[in-house]
mmCIF file of C-alpha atoms in Angstrom:
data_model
loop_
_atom_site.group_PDB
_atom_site.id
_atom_site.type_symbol
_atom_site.label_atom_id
_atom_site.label_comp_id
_atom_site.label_asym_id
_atom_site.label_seq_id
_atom_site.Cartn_x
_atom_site.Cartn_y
_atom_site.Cartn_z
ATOM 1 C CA UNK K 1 83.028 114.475 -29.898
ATOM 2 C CA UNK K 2 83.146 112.301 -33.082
ATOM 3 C CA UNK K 3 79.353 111.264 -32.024
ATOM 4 C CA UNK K 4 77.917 114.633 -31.616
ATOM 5 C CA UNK K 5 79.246 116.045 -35.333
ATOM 6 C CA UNK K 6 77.597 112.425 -36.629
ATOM 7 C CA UNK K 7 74.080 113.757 -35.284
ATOM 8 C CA UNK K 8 74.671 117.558 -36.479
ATOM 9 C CA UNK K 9 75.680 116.161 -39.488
ATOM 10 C CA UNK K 10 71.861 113.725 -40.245
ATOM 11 C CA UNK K 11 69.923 116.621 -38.687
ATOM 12 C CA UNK K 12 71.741 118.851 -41.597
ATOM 13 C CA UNK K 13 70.876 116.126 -44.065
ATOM 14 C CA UNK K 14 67.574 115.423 -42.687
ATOM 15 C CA UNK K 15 65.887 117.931 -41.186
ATOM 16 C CA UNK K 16 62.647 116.780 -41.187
ATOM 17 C CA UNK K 17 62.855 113.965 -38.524
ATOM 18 C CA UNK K 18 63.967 117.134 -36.075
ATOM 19 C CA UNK K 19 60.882 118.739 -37.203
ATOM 20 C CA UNK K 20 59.199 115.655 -36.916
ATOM 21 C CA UNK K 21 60.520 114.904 -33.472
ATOM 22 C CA UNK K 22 59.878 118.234 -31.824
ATOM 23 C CA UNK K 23 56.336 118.669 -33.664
ATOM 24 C CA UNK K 24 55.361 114.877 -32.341
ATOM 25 C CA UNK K 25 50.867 114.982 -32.739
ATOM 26 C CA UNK K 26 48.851 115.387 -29.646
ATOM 27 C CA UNK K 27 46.158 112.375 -28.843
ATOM 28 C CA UNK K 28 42.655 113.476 -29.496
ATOM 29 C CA UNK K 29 39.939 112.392 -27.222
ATOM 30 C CA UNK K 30 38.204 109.512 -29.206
ATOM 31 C CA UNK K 31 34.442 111.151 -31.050
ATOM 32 C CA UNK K 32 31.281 109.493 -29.360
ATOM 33 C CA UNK K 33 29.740 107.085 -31.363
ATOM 34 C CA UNK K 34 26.333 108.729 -33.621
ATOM 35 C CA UNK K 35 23.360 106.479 -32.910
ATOM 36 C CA UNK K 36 20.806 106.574 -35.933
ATOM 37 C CA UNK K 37 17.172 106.073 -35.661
ATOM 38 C CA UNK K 38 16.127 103.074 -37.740
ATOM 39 C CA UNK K 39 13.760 104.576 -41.221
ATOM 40 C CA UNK K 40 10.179 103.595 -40.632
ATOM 41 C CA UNK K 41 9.689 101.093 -42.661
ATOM 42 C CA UNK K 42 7.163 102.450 -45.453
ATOM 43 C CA UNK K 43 4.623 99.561 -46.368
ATOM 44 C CA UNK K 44 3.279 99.976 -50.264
ATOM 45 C CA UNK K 45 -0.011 99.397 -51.496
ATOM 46 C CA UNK K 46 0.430 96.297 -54.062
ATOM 47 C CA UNK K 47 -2.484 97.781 -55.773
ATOM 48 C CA UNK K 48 -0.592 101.283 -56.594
ATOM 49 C CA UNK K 49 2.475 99.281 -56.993
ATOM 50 C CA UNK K 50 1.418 97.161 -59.809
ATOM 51 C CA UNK K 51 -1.729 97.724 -60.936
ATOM 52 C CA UNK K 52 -2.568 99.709 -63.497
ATOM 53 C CA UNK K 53 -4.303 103.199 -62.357
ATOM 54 C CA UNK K 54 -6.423 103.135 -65.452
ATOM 55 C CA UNK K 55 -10.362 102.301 -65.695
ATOM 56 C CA UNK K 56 -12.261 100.207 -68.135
ATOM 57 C CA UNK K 57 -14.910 102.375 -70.166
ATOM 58 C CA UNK K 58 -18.238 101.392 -68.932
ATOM 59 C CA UNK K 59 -21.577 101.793 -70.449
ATOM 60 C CA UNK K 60 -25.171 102.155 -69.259
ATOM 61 C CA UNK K 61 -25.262 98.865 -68.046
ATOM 62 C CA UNK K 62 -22.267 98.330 -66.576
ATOM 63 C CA UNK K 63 -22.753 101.430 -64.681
ATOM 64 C CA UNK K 64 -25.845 100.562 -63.644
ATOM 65 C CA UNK K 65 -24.739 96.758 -62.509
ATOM 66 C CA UNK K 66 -22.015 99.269 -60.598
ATOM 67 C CA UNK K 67 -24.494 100.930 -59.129
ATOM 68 C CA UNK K 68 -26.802 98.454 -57.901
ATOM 69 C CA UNK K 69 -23.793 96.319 -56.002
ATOM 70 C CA UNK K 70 -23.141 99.376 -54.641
ATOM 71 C CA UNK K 71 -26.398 100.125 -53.220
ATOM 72 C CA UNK K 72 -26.267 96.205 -52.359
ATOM 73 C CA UNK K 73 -23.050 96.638 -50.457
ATOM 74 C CA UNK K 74 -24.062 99.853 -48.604
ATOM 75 C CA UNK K 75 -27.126 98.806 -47.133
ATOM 76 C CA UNK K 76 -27.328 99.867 -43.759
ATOM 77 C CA UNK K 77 -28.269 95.999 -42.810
ATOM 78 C CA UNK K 78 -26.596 95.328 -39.059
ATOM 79 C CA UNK K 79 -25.082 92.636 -37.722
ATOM 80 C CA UNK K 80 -26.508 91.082 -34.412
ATOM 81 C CA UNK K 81 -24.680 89.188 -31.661
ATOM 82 C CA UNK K 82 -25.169 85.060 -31.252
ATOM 83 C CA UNK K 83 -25.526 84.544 -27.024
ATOM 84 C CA UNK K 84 -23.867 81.055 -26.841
ATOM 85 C CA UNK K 85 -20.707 81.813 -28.779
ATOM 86 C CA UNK K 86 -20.455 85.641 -29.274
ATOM 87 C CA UNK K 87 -20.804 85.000 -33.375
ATOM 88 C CA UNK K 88 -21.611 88.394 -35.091
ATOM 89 C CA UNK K 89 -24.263 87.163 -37.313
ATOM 90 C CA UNK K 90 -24.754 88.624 -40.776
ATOM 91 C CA UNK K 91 -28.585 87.985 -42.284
ATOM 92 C CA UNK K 92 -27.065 86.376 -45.918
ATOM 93 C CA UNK K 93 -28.146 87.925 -48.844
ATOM 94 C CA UNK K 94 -29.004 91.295 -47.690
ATOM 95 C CA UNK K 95 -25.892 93.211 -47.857
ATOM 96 C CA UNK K 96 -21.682 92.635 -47.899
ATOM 97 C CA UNK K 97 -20.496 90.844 -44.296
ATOM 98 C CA UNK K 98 -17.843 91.966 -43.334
ATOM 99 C CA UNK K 99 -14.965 90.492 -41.206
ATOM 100 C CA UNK K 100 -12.346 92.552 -39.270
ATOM 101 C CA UNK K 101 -9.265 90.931 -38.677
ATOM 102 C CA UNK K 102 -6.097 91.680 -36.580
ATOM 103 C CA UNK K 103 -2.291 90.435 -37.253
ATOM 104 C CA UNK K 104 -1.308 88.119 -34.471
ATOM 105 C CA UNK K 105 -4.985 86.817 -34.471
ATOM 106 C CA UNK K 106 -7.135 83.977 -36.258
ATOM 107 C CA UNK K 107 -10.856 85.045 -36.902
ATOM 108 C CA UNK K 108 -13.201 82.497 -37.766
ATOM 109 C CA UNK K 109 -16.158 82.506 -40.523
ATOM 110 C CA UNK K 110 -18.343 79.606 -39.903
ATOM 111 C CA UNK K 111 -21.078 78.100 -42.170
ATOM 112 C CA UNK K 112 -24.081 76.296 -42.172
ATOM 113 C CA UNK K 113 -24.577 72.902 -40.276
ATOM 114 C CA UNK K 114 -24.201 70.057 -42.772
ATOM 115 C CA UNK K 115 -23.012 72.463 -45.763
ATOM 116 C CA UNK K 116 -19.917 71.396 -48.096
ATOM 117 C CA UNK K 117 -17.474 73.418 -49.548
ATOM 118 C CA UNK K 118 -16.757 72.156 -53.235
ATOM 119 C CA UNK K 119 -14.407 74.653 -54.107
ATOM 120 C CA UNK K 120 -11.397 75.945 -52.638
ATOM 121 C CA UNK K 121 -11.932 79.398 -51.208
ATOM 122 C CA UNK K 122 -10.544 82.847 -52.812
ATOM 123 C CA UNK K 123 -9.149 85.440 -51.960
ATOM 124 C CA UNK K 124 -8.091 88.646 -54.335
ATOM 125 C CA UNK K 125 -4.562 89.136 -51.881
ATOM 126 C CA UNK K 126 -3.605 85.693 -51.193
ATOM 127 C CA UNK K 127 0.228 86.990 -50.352
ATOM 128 C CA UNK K 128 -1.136 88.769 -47.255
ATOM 129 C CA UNK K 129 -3.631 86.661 -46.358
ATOM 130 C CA UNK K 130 -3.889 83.226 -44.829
ATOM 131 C CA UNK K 131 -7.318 81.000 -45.507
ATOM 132 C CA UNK K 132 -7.430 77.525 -44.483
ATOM 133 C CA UNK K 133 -10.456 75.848 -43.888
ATOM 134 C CA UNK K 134 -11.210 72.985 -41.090
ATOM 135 C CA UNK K 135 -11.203 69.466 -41.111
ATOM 136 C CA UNK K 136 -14.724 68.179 -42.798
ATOM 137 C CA UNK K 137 -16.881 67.086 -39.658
ATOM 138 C CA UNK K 138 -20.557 66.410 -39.717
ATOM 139 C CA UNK K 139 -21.175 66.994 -36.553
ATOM 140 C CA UNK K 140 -20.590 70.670 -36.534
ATOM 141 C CA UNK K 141 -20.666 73.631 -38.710
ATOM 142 C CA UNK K 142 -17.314 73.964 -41.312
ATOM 143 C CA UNK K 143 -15.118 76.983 -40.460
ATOM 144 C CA UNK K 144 -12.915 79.096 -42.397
ATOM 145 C CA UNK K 145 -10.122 80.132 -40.364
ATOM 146 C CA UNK K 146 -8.524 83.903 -41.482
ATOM 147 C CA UNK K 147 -5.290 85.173 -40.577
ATOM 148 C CA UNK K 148 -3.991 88.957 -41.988
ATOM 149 C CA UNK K 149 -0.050 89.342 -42.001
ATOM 150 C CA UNK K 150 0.010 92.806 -41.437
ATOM 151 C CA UNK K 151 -2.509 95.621 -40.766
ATOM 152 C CA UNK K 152 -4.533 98.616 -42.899
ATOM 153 C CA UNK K 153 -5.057 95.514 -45.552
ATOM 154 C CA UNK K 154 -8.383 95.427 -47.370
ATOM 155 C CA UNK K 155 -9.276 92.385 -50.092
ATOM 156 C CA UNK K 156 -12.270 90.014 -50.194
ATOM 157 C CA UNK K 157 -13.175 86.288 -50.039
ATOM 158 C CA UNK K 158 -15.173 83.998 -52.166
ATOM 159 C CA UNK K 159 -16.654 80.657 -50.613
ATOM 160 C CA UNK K 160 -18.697 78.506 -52.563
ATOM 161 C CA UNK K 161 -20.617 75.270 -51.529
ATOM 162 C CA UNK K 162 -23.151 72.979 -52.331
ATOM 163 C CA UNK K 163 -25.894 75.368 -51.262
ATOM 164 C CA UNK K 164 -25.120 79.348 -51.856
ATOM 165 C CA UNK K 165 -22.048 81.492 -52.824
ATOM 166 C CA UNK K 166 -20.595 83.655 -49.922
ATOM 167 C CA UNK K 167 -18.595 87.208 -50.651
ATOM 168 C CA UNK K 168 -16.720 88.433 -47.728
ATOM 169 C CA UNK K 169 -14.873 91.663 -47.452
ATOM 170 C CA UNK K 170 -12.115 91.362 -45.363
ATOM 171 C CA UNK K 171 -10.235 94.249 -43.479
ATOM 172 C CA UNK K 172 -6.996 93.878 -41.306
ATOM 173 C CA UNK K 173 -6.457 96.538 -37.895
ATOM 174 C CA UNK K 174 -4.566 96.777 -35.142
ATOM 175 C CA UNK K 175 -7.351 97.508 -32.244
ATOM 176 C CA UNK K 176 -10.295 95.635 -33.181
ATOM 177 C CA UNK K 177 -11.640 92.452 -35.051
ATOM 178 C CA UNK K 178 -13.661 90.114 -34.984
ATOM 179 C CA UNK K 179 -13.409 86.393 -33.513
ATOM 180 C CA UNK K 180 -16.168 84.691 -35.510
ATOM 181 C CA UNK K 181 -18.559 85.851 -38.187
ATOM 182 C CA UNK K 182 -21.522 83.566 -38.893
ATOM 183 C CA UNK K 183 -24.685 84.002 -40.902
ATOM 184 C CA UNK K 184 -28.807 83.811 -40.397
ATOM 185 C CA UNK K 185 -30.738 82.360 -43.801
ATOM 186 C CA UNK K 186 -33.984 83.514 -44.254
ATOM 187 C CA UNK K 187 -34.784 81.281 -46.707
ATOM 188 C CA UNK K 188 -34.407 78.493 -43.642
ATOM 189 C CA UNK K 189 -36.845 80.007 -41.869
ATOM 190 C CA UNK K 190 -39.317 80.205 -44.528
ATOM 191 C CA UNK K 191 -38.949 76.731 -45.205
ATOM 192 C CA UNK K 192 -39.406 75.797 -41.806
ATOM 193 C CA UNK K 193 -42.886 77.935 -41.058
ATOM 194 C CA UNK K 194 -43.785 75.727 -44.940
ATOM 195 C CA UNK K 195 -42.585 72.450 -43.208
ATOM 196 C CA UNK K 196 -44.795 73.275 -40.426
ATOM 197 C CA UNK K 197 -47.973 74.151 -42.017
ATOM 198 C CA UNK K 198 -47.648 70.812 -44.036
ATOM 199 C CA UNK K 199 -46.946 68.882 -41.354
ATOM 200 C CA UNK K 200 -49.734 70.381 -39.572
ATOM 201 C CA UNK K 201 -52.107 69.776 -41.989
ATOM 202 C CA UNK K 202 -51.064 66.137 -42.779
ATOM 203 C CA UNK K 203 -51.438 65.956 -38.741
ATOM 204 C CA UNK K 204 -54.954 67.784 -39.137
ATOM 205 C CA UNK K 205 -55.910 65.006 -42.303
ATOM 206 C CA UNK K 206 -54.608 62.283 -39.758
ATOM 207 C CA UNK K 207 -56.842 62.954 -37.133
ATOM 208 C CA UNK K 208 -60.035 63.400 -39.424
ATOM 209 C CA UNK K 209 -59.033 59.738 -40.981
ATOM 210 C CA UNK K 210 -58.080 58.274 -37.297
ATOM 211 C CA UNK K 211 -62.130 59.526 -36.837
ATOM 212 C CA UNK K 212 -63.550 58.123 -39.368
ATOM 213 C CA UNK K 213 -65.337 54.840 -39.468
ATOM 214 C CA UNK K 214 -67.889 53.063 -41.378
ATOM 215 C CA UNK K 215 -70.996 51.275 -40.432
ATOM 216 C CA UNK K 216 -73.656 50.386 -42.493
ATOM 217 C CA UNK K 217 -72.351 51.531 -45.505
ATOM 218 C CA UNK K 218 -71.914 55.276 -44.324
ATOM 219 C CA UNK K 219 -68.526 56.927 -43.238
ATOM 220 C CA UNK K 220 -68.876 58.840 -39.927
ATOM 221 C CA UNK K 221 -66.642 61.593 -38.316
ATOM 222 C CA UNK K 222 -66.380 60.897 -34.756
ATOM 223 C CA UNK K 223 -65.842 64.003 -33.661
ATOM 224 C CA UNK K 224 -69.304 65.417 -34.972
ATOM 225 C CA UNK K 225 -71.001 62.353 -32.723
ATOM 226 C CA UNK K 226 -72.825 61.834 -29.936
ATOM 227 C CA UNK K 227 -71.883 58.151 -28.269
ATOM 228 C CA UNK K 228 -73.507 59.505 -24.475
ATOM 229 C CA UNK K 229 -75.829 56.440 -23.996
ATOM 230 C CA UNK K 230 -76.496 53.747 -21.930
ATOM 231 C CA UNK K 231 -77.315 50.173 -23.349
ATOM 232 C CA UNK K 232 -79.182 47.704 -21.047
ATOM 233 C CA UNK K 233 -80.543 44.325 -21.373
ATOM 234 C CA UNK K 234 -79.634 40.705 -22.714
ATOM 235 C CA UNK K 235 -79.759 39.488 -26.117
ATOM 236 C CA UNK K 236 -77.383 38.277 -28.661
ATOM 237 C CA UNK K 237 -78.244 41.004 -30.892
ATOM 238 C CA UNK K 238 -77.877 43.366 -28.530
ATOM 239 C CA UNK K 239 -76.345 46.539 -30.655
ATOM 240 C CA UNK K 240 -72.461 47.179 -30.116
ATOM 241 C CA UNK K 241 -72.964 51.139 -30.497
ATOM 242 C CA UNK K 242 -75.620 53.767 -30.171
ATOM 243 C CA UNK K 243 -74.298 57.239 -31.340
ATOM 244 C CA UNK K 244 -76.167 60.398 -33.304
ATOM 245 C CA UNK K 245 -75.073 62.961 -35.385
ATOM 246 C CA UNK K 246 -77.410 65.868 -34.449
ATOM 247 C CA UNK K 247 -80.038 65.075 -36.559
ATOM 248 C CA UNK K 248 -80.518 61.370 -36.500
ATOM 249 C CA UNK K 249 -79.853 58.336 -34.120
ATOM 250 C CA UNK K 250 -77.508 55.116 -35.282
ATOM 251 C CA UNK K 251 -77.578 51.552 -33.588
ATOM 252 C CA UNK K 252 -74.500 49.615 -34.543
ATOM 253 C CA UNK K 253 -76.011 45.793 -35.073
ATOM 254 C CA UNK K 254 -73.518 42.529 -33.989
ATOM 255 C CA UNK K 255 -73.405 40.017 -37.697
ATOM 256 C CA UNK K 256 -75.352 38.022 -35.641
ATOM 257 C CA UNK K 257 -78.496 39.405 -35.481
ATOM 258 C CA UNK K 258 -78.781 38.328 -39.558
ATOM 259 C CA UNK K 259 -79.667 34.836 -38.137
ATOM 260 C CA UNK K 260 -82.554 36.036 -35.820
ATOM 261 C CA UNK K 261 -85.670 38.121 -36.754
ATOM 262 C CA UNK K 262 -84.995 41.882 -36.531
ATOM 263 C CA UNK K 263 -86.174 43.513 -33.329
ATOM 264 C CA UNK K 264 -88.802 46.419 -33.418
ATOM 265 C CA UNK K 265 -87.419 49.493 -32.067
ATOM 266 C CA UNK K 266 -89.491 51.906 -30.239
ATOM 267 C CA UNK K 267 -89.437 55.258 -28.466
ATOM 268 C CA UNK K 268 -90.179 55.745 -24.839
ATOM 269 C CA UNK K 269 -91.690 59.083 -24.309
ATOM 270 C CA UNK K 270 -93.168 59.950 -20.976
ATOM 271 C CA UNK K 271 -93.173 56.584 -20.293
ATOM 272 C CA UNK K 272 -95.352 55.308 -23.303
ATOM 273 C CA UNK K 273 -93.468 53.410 -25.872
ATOM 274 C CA UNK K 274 -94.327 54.597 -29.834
ATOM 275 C CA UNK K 275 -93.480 53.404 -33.197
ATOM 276 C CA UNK K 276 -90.845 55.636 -34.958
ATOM 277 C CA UNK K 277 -89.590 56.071 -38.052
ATOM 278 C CA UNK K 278 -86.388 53.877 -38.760
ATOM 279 C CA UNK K 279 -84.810 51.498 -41.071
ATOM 280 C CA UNK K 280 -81.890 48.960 -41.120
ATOM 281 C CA UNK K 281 -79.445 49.250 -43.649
ATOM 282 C CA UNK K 282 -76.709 46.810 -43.610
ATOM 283 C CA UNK K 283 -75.929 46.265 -39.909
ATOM 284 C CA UNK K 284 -76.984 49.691 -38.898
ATOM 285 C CA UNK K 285 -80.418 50.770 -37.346
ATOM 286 C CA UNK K 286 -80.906 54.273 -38.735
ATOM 287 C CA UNK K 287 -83.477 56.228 -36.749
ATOM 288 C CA UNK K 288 -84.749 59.305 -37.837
ATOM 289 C CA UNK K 289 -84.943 61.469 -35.296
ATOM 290 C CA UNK K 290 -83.233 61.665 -31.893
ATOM 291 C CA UNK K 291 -84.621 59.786 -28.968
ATOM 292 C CA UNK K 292 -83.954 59.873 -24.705
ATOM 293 C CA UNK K 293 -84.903 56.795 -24.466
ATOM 294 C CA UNK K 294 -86.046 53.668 -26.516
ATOM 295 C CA UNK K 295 -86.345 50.227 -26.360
ATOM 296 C CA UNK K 296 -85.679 47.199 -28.723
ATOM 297 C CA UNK K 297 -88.586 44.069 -28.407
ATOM 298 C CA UNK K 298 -87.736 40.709 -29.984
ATOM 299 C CA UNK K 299 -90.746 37.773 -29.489
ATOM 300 C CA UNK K 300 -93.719 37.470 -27.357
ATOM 301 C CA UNK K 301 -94.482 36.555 -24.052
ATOM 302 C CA UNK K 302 -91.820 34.828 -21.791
ATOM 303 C CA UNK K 303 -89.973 34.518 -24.814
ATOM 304 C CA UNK K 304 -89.546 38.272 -25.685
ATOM 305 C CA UNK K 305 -85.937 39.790 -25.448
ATOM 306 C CA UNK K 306 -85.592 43.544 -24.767
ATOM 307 C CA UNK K 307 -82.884 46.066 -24.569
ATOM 308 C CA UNK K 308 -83.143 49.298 -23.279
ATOM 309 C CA UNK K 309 -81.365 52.771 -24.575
ATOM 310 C CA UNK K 310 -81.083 55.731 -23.283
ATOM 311 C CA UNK K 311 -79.484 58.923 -23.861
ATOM 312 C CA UNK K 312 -76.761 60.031 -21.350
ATOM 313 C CA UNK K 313 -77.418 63.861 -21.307
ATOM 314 C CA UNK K 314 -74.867 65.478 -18.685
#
């Protein structure tokens, strides 16, 4: 009894915990978890970012300078392919190369054989762009190796060497590039067509000099000769060489005929012997007029010598 007026009695005093205890909250089913989709991330343009949007005046010549490296980088020059390593070749000089690049990928811009790079290359976004260049070897041509950290970048690239300035656009993408961009130089190829004629002609002034000889005095081009004949007989001054030139006939004398009397020469025709026209000069018999056949007659009787020439016509 005492124990039931106790309770009465705090439920009069507080009547809140009866409210409390009677009203006692429901559990609610636990709310399902929101997934968000992560923002796409929104890549700025460095050049919008912090560069001024603001042009420089220009002038008359500055727009036409503008103009004309315009025109220079617009020219509808193509590229072609290289067959034993797939190079797209630019001809240098004729308009802007240009070398498409793709994140996760190195492209390759390779240079002349035996060409030295003697400045560090540039590029106008180095903070998105990787250049390195390869280890100096002479036995191939020096690379540039490019590498693009992400894609929809444009910039360029300066190379210099010890031979020509290159400027490179470059361009980052996702589908496409390019493995290896290489060049053609006319100016090569009109050195070698000049290195050819020269050395032709030196080749050309070789053989004329390799053909000339002298005898008697008198330089002769043995190309323009006749040597076609046949020298028979015994004697010491028997001639080395009978050759013409067209117009006249030559007998090449050994030194040793200055310490014997000089033979008579004479021309066989129809099988009579005449006198012709000739002299000697130096060691040379110089006949003045072409001859089949003629003979040479040193002493009389059984102590005559005689050679016998005649003119090999085929």
């Amino acid at each position: 009894m005492l124990k039931t007026i106790i309770i009465a009695s705090m439920l009069m005093i507080f009547p809140s915990l009866a409210v409390a205890q009677e009203e006692a909250p429901l559990l609610q089913p636990a709310e399902e978890p929101v997934h968000l989709k992560p923002a796409t991330p929104h890549r700025v343009d460095p050049s919008k970012l912090y560069i001024s949007p603001q042009n420089a005046h220009l002038d008359k010549k500055g727009e036409k300078a503008v103009q004309l490296a315009e025109d220079w980088i617009s020219r509808p020059v193509l590229p072609t392919v290289e067959d034993k390593d797939g190079a797209v070749v630019f001809t240098f000089g004729t308009t802007l190369p240009v070398v498409v690049c793709k994140p996760l990928r190195v492209c390759v811009l390779q240079l002349e054989e035996g060409e030295e790079i003697i400045d560090p290359p540039r590029c106008g976004d180095t903070a998105q762009w990787e250049i390195s260049p390869s280890k100096p070897d002479d036995r191939r041509q020096p690379h540039i190796y490019i590498k693009p950290l992400d894609s929809g970048l444009t910039t360029n690239l300066v190379v210099v060497t010890d031979r020509r300035t290159y400027v490179v656009a470059l361009k980052s993408r996702n589908d496409k590039y390019t493995p290896m961009v290489s060049f053609r130089y006319p100016e090569n190829e009109a050195r070698a067509w000049q290195e050819h004629l020269a050395e032709q002609a030196r080749l050309e002034q070789q053989k004329q000099q390799d053909n000339q000889f002298k005898s008697g005095g008198q330089s002769f081009n043995a190309e323009d000769l006749d040597f076609e004949y046949i020298i028979k007989g015994d004697a010491k001054w028997k001639p080395l060489r009978v050759f013409n030139d067209g117009v006249k006939t030559y007998l090449k004398m050994p030194e040793v005929m200055k310490m014997y009397e000089a033979p008579v020469l004479l021309a066989v025709n129809d099988g009579k012997e005449a006198l012709v026209n000739y002299r000697l000069h130096g060691d040379m018999f110089i006949v003045d007029q072409l001859f089949d056949k003629a003979v040479l007659l040193s002493g009389v009787g059984s102590n005559q010598a005689k050679i016998t020439v005649t003119h090999d016509g085929k």
